[in-house]
JSON list of C-alpha atoms in Angstrom, two decimals:
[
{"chain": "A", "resi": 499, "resn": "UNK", "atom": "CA", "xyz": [-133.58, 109.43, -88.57]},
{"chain": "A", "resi": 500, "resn": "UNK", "atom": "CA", "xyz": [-132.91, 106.16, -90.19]},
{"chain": "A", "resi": 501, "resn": "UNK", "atom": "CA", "xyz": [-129.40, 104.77, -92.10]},
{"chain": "A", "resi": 502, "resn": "UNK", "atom": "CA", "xyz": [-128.66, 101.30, -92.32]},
{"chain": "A", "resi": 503, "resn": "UNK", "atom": "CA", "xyz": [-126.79, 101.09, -88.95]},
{"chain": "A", "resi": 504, "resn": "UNK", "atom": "CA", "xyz": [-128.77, 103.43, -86.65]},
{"chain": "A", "resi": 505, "resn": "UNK", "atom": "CA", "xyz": [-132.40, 104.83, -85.60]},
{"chain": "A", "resi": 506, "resn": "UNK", "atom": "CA", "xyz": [-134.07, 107.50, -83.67]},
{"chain": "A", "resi": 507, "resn": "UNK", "atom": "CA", "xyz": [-137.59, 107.76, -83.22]},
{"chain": "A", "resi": 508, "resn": "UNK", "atom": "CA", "xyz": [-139.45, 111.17, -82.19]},
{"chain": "A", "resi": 509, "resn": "UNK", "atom": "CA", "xyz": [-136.04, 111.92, -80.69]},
{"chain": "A", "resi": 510, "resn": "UNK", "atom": "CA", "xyz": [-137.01, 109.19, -77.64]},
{"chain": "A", "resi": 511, "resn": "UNK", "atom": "CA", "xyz": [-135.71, 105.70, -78.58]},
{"chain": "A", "resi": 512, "resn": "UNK", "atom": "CA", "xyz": [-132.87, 105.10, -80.02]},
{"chain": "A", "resi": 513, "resn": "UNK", "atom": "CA", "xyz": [-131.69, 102.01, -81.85]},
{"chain": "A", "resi": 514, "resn": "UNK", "atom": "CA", "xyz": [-128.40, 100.95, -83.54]},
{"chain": "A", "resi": 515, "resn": "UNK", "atom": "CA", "xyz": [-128.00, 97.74, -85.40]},
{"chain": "A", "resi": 516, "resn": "UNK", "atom": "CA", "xyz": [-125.71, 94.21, -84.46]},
{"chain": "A", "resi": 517, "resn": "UNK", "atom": "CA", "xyz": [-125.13, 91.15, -84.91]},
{"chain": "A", "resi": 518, "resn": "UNK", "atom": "CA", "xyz": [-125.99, 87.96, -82.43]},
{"chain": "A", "resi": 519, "resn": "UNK", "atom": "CA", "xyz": [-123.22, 85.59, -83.71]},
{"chain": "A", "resi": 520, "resn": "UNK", "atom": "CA", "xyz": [-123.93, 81.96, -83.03]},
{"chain": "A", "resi": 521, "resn": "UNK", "atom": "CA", "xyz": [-120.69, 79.78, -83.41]},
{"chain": "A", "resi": 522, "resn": "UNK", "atom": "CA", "xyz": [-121.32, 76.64, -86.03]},
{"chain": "A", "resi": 523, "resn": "UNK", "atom": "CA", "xyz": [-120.19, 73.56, -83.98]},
{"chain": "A", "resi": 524, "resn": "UNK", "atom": "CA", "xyz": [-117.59, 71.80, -85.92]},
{"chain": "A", "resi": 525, "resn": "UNK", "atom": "CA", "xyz": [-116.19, 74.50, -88.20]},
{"chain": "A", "resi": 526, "resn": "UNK", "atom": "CA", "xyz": [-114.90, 77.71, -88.42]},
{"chain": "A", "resi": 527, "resn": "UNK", "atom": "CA", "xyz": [-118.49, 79.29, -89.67]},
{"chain": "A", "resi": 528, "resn": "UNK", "atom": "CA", "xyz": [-120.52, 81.94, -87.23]},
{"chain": "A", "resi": 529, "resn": "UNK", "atom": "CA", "xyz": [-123.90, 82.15, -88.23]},
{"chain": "A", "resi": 530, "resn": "UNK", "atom": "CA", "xyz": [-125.38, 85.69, -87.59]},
{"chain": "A", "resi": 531, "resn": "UNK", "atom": "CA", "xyz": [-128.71, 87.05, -87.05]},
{"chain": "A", "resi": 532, "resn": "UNK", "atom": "CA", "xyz": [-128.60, 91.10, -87.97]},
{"chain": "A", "resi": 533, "resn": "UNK", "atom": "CA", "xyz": [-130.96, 92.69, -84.96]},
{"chain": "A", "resi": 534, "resn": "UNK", "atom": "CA", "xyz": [-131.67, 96.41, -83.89]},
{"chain": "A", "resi": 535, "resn": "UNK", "atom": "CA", "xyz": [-131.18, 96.85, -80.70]},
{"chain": "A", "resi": 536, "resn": "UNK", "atom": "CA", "xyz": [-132.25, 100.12, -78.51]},
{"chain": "A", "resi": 537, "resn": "UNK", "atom": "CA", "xyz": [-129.90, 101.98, -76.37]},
{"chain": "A", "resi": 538, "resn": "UNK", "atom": "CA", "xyz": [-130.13, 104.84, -73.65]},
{"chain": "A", "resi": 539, "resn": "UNK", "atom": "CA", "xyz": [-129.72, 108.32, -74.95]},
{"chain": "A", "resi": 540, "resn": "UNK", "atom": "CA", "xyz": [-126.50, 108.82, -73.79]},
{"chain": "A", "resi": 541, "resn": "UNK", "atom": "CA", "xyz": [-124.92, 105.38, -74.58]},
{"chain": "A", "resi": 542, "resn": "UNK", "atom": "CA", "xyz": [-127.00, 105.67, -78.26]},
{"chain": "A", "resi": 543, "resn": "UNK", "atom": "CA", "xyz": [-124.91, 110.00, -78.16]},
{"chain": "A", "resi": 544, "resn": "UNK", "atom": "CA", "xyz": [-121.63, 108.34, -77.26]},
{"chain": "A", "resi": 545, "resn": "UNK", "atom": "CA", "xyz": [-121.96, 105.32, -79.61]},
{"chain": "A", "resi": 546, "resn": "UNK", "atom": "CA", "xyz": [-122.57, 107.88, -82.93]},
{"chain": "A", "resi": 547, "resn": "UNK", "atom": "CA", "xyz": [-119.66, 110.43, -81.42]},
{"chain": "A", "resi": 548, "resn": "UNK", "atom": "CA", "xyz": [-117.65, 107.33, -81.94]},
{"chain": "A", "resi": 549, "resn": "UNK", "atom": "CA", "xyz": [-118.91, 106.01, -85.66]},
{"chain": "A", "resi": 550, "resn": "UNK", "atom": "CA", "xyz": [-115.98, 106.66, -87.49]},
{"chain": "A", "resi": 551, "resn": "UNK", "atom": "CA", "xyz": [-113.73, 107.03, -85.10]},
{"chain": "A", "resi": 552, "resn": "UNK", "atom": "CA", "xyz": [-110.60, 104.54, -85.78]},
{"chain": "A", "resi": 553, "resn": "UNK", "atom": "CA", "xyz": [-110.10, 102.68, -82.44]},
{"chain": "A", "resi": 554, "resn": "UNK", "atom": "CA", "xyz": [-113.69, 102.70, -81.17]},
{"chain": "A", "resi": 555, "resn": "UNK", "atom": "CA", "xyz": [-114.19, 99.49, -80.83]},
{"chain": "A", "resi": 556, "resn": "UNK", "atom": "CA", "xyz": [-111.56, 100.24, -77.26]},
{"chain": "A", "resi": 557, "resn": "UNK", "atom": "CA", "xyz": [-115.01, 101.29, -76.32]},
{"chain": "A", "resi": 558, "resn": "UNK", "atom": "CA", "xyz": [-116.89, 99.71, -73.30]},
{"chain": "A", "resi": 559, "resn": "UNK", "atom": "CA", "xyz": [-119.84, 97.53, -74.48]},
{"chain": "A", "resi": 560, "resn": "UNK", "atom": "CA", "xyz": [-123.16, 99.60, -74.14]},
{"chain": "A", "resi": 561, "resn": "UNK", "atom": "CA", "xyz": [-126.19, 97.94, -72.61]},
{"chain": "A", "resi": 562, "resn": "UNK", "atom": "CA", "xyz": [-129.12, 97.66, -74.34]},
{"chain": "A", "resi": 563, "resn": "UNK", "atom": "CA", "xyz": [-132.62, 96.10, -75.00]},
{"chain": "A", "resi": 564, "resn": "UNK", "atom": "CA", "xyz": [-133.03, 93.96, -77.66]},
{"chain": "A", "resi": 565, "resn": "UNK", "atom": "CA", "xyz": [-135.96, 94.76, -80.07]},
{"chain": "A", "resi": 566, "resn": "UNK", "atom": "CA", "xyz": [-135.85, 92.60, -83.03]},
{"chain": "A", "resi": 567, "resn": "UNK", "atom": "CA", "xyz": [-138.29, 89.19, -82.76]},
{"chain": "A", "resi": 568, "resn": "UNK", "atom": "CA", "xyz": [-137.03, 86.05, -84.18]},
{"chain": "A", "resi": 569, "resn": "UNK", "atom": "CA", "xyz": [-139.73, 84.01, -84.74]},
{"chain": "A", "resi": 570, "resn": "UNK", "atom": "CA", "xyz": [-137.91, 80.48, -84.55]},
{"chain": "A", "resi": 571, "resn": "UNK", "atom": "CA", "xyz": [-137.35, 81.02, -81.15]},
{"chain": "A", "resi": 572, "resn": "UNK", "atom": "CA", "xyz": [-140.22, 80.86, -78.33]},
{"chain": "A", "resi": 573, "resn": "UNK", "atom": "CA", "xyz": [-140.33, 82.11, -76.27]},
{"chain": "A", "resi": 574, "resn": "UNK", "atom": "CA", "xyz": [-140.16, 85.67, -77.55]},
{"chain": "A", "resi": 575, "resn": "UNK", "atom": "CA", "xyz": [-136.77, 87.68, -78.55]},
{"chain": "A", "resi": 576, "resn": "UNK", "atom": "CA", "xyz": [-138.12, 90.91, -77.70]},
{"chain": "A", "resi": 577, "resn": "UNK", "atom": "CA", "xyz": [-136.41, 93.07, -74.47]},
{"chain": "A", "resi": 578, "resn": "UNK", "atom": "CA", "xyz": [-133.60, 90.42, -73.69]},
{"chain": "A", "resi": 579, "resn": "UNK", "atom": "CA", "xyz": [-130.77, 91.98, -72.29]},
{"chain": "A", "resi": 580, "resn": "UNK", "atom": "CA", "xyz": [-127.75, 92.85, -74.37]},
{"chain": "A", "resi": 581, "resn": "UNK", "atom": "CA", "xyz": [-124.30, 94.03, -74.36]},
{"chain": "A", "resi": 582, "resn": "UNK", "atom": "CA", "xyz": [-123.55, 95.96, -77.31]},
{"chain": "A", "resi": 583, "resn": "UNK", "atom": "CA", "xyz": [-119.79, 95.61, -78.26]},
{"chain": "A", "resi": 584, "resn": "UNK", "atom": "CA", "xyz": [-118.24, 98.30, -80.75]},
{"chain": "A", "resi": 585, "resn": "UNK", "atom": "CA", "xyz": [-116.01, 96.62, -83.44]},
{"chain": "A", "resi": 586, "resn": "UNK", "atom": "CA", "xyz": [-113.55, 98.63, -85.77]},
{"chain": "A", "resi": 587, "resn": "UNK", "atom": "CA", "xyz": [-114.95, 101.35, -88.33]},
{"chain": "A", "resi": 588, "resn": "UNK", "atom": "CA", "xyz": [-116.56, 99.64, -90.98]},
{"chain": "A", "resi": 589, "resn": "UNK", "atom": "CA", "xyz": [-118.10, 96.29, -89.04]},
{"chain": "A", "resi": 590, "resn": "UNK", "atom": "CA", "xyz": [-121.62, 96.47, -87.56]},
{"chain": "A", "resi": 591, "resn": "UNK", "atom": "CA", "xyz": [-121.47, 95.90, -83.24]},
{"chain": "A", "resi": 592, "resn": "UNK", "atom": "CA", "xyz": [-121.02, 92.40, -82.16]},
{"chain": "A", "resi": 593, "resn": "UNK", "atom": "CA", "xyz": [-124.77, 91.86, -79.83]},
{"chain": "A", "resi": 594, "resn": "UNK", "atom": "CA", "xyz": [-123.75, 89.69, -76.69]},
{"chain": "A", "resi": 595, "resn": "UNK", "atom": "CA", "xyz": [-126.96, 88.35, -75.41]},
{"chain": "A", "resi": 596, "resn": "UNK", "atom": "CA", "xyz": [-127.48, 88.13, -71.15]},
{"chain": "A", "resi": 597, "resn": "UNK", "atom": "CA", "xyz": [-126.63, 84.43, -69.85]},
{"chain": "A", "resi": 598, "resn": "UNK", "atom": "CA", "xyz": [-129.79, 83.14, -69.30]},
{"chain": "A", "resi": 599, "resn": "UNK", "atom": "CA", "xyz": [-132.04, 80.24, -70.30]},
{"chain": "A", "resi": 600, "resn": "UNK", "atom": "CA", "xyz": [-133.39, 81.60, -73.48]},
{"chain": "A", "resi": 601, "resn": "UNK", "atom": "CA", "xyz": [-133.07, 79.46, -76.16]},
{"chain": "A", "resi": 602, "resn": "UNK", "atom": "CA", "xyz": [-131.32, 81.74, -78.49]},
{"chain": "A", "resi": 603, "resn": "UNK", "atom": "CA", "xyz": [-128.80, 83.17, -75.76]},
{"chain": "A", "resi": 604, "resn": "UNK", "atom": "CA", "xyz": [-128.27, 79.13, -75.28]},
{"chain": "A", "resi": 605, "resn": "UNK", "atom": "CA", "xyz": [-127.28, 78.87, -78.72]},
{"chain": "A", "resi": 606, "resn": "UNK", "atom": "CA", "xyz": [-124.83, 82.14, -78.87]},
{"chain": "A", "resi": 607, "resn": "UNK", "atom": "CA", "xyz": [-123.41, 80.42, -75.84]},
{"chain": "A", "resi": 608, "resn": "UNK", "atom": "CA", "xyz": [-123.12, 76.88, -76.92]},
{"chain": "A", "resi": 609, "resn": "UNK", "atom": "CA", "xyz": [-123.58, 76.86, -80.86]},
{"chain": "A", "resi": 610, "resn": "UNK", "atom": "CA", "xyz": [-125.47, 75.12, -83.38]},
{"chain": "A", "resi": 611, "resn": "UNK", "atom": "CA", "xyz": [-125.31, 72.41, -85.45]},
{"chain": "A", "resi": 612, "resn": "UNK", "atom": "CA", "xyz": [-125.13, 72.70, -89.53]},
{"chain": "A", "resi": 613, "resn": "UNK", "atom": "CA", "xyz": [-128.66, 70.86, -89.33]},
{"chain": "A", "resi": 614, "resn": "UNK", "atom": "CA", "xyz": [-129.98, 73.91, -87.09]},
{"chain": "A", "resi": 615, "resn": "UNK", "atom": "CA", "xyz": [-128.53, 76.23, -89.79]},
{"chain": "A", "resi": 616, "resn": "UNK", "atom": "CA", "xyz": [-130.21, 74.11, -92.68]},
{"chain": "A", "resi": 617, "resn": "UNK", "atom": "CA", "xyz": [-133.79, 74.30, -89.95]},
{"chain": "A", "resi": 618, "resn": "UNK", "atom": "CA", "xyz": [-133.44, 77.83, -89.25]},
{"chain": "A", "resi": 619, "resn": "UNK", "atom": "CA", "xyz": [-133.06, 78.81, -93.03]},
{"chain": "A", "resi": 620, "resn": "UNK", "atom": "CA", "xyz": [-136.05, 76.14, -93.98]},
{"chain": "A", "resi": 621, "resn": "UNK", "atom": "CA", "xyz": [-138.63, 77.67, -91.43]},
{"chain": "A", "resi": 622, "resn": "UNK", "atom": "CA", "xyz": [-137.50, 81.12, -92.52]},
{"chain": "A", "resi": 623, "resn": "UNK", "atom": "CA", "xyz": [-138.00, 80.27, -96.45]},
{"chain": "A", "resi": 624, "resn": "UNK", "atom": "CA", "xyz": [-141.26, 78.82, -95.53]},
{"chain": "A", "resi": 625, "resn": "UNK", "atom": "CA", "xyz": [-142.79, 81.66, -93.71]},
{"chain": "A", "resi": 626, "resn": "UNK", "atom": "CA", "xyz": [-141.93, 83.86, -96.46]},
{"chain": "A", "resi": 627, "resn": "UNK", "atom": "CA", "xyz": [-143.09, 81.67, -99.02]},
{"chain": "A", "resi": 628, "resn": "UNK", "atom": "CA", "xyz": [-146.60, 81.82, -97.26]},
{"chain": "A", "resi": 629, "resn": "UNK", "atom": "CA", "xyz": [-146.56, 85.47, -96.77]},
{"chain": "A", "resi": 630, "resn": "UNK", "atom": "CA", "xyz": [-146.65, 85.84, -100.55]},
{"chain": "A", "resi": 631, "resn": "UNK", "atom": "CA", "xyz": [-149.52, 83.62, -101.13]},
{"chain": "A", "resi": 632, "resn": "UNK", "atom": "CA", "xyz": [-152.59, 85.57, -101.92]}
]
């Protein structure tokens, strides 16, 4: 099974889609990275009993493993911890990465400059610029 906000695999991992937020120092702006993230059985059960269920996001954040890899960051993104957050119908789970010395759970904690922005989107545009080159 596969939408837009949620995955199952061969009915043994299960995956549901967030956002890391990173707070842009000096404004009002959040920029976000969108990230799957997988979740028990039971937390990934109660999570889609809730979907559209006005007032979910009263719901205690479910722990997870995060299995998206940003490539900016090194050293890898893949299986940091997460707290998954529900938010009301409609918005996609706020991801709130484990305290630690990663650089990207740094930067959710801390924030990023506009220049970091401008250096994430440049490396981004680059490495898909090469990936269409023959």
């Amino acid at each position: 099974m596969l939408s837009s906000d949620q995955c199952v695999i061969r009915a043994q991992h299960y995956f549901v889609k967030g956002l890391i937020e990173i707070p842009v120092i000096g404004s009002d702006e959040v920029f976000s990275w969108a990230v799957w993230v997988s979740l028990s059985s039971d937390n990934f059960s109660r999570a889609a009993d809730l979907w559209d269920t006005v007032g979910r996001e009263t719901e205690k954040p479910y722990f997870g493993w995060l299995t998206t890899d940003l490539s900016v960051y090194s050293p890898t993104t893949l299986n940091l911890k997460t707290r998954v957050h529900t938010r009301p119908v409609g918005e996609r789970p706020f991801v709130e990465l484990e305290p630690t010395d990663h650089p990207l759970a740094i930067e959710q904690r801390t924030g990023i400059t506009r220049d970091r922005v401008r250096e994430i989107a440049e490396t981004l545009l680059h490495a898909t610029r090469n990936s269409n080159q023959p």
